[in-house]
Amino acid sequence: MFESWLNDSEQEKISSTVLHDACSHSLLAGGKRFRPVLLMASADMLGVSREDVRPIALAIEYIHTLSLIHDDLPCMDDDTLRRGQPTLHVKYDEATALLAGDLLFGRAFLQIARSEIPNAIKAKVVELLSLAIIDLCDGQMMDLSATNHSDSEPSAHDKAAEELLSRHLKKTAALISLSVRLPSLFLGEARDGELSLKLEDYGRSLGLLFQITDDIIEVTSDTEVLGKNADSDSRGGTPTYVSIFGLDGARERSDATAAKARQSLADFGDKADFLLWLVDYLLKRDK
Ligand code: GRG
């Protein structure tokens, strides 16, 4: 369903076919669509129509995709492979990759602005999306300056673990959590007030689980299965769950985080079945 939304989404006219093709290359390169799937699953659980959240699903995938394009740039992670394809600056050039990312930013907010979402909800969606983008930038900056604390430093391990958590809550969990949380805005202020914290808690745990399992498969999978260069995060010496806690420690943390995610949905009964299944899917994934 999301793929047809993506294909059918209104394309604003731009004169450069290169820029147009560059955006399509990244968007259609076969991402997992994890965030739109979460948004639709949350809408389904809450009884909100998928059609209502369609512009938000598109906006979130645009923002996620642009963050990947920028993340791969030589001034950031300097990566050559993404979604099983050459990264955008490798296939085109750096300027095109930068502009394609910026263009997707514009497209994301255009989707929301031109939608039929009631104005009060629209304003809240824009506010929460903007805060998530700020978190992404902050988390990315932490990522770029993340260092390995030397073992001789007192409480170096705790400090490293604290930094890791804070970095991933922003860089990875913010947009994932927001995808789960946004549909409840359509239920009205009172119901949203009751549910939003539980949805955010689930989303944050799921985002962390996503990152912990990402760190695990970076060392246990190979590049062909991953569709990106294996071990690319630890290449530059950036601390990961595996480098800090070891493989077994990271696995213990993924189990504990999965349990927390399941607990946050306890009040939703069997309506939460798919979101609960996603927790198991993340625990077992190998790419
Ligand atoms: C202006 C939005 C914006 C961001 C600028 C570059 C940057 C700051 C942030 C990068 C954040 C980043 C790359 C976080 C990693 C999140 C993550 C786990 C990505 C992988 O997501 P998947 O596996 O990817 O869902 P696919 O390809 O399947 O969509």
mmCIF file of C-alpha atoms in Angstrom, residues 81-180:
data_model
loop_
_atom_site.group_PDB
_atom_site.id
_atom_site.type_symbol
_atom_site.label_atom_id
_atom_site.label_comp_id
_atom_site.label_asym_id
_atom_site.label_seq_id
_atom_site.Cartn_x
_atom_site.Cartn_y
_atom_site.Cartn_z
ATOM 1 C CA LEU A 81 26.459 1.336 -0.249
ATOM 2 C CA ARG A 82 22.869 1.882 0.915
ATOM 3 C CA ARG A 83 19.753 -0.200 0.405
ATOM 4 C CA GLY A 84 21.887 -2.520 -1.722
ATOM 5 C CA GLN A 85 22.703 0.301 -4.171
ATOM 6 C CA PRO A 86 25.513 2.828 -4.516
ATOM 7 C CA THR A 87 24.923 5.772 -2.162
ATOM 8 C CA LEU A 88 23.598 8.891 -3.832
ATOM 9 C CA HIS A 89 26.842 10.881 -3.836
ATOM 10 C CA VAL A 90 28.604 7.862 -5.374
ATOM 11 C CA LYS A 91 26.007 7.384 -8.125
ATOM 12 C CA TYR A 92 25.730 11.147 -8.807
ATOM 13 C CA ASP A 93 27.920 13.584 -6.866
ATOM 14 C CA GLU A 94 27.991 15.297 -3.497
ATOM 15 C CA ALA A 95 26.169 18.449 -4.565
ATOM 16 C CA THR A 96 23.342 16.423 -6.113
ATOM 17 C CA ALA A 97 23.062 14.260 -2.989
ATOM 18 C CA LEU A 98 22.912 17.316 -0.748
ATOM 19 C CA LEU A 99 20.251 18.955 -2.912
ATOM 20 C CA ALA A 100 18.194 15.761 -3.253
ATOM 21 C CA GLY A 101 18.120 15.575 0.550
ATOM 22 C CA ASP A 102 17.079 19.217 0.813
ATOM 23 C CA LEU A 103 14.392 18.708 -1.823
ATOM 24 C CA LEU A 104 12.932 15.761 0.091
ATOM 25 C CA PHE A 105 12.749 18.038 3.131
ATOM 26 C CA GLY A 106 10.585 20.436 1.119
ATOM 27 C CA ARG A 107 8.450 17.578 -0.183
ATOM 28 C CA ALA A 108 7.857 16.257 3.325
ATOM 29 C CA PHE A 109 6.368 19.493 4.616
ATOM 30 C CA LEU A 110 4.487 20.120 1.354
ATOM 31 C CA GLN A 111 2.681 16.798 1.870
ATOM 32 C CA ILE A 112 1.495 17.918 5.284
ATOM 33 C CA ALA A 113 0.689 21.509 4.269
ATOM 34 C CA ARG A 114 -1.439 20.453 1.278
ATOM 35 C CA SER A 115 -3.230 17.632 3.086
ATOM 36 C CA GLU A 116 -6.774 17.677 4.393
ATOM 37 C CA ILE A 117 -5.613 17.079 7.948
ATOM 38 C CA PRO A 118 -7.535 19.459 10.250
ATOM 39 C CA ASN A 119 -5.481 22.566 11.020
ATOM 40 C CA ALA A 120 -5.041 21.953 14.759
ATOM 41 C CA ILE A 121 -3.684 18.436 14.128
ATOM 42 C CA LYS A 122 -1.582 19.701 11.228
ATOM 43 C CA ALA A 123 0.118 22.265 13.469
ATOM 44 C CA LYS A 124 0.880 19.573 16.071
ATOM 45 C CA VAL A 125 2.237 17.199 13.395
ATOM 46 C CA VAL A 126 4.548 19.943 12.109
ATOM 47 C CA GLU A 127 5.708 20.744 15.656
ATOM 48 C CA LEU A 128 6.445 17.094 16.511
ATOM 49 C CA LEU A 129 8.138 16.411 13.166
ATOM 50 C CA SER A 130 10.316 19.499 13.643
ATOM 51 C CA LEU A 131 11.317 18.343 17.140
ATOM 52 C CA ALA A 132 12.189 14.884 15.795
ATOM 53 C CA ILE A 133 14.360 16.448 13.073
ATOM 54 C CA ILE A 134 16.168 18.512 15.710
ATOM 55 C CA ASP A 135 16.727 15.281 17.688
ATOM 56 C CA LEU A 136 18.082 13.568 14.567
ATOM 57 C CA CYS A 137 20.575 16.376 13.986
ATOM 58 C CA ASP A 138 21.574 16.406 17.660
ATOM 59 C CA GLY A 139 21.957 12.614 17.697
ATOM 60 C CA GLN A 140 23.993 12.720 14.504
ATOM 61 C CA MET A 141 26.301 15.341 16.001
ATOM 62 C CA MET A 142 26.771 13.113 19.068
ATOM 63 C CA ASP A 143 27.526 10.280 16.670
ATOM 64 C CA LEU A 144 30.182 12.282 14.851
ATOM 65 C CA SER A 145 31.890 13.268 18.087
ATOM 66 C CA ALA A 146 31.402 9.922 19.881
ATOM 67 C CA THR A 147 34.632 8.599 21.320
ATOM 68 C CA ASN A 148 35.742 5.437 23.009
ATOM 69 C CA HIS A 149 36.456 6.183 26.693
ATOM 70 C CA SER A 150 39.696 4.663 27.812
ATOM 71 C CA ASP A 151 39.358 1.727 30.189
ATOM 72 C CA SER A 152 41.531 3.402 32.821
ATOM 73 C CA GLU A 153 38.996 6.214 33.225
ATOM 74 C CA PRO A 154 36.850 5.740 36.339
ATOM 75 C CA SER A 155 33.259 4.760 35.477
ATOM 76 C CA ALA A 156 34.212 4.933 31.772
ATOM 77 C CA HIS A 157 31.875 2.050 31.029
ATOM 78 C CA ASP A 158 28.831 3.756 32.609
ATOM 79 C CA LYS A 159 29.609 7.008 30.848
ATOM 80 C CA ALA A 160 29.914 5.250 27.500
ATOM 81 C CA ALA A 161 26.618 3.390 28.083
ATOM 82 C CA GLU A 162 24.853 6.639 29.032
ATOM 83 C CA GLU A 163 26.151 8.442 25.937
ATOM 84 C CA LEU A 164 25.153 5.536 23.719
ATOM 85 C CA LEU A 165 21.583 5.553 25.050
ATOM 86 C CA SER A 166 21.186 9.297 24.695
ATOM 87 C CA ARG A 167 22.630 9.230 21.139
ATOM 88 C CA HIS A 168 20.334 6.463 19.935
ATOM 89 C CA LEU A 169 17.224 7.874 21.597
ATOM 90 C CA LYS A 170 17.727 10.907 19.380
ATOM 91 C CA LYS A 171 19.291 9.507 16.232
ATOM 92 C CA THR A 172 17.196 6.378 15.793
ATOM 93 C CA ALA A 173 14.332 6.221 18.298
ATOM 94 C CA ALA A 174 12.931 9.755 17.806
ATOM 95 C CA LEU A 175 11.480 9.201 14.318
ATOM 96 C CA ILE A 176 10.457 5.610 15.049
ATOM 97 C CA SER A 177 8.659 6.670 18.228
ATOM 98 C CA LEU A 178 6.989 9.568 16.464
ATOM 99 C CA SER A 179 5.646 7.221 13.776
ATOM 100 C CA VAL A 180 3.824 5.240 16.463
#
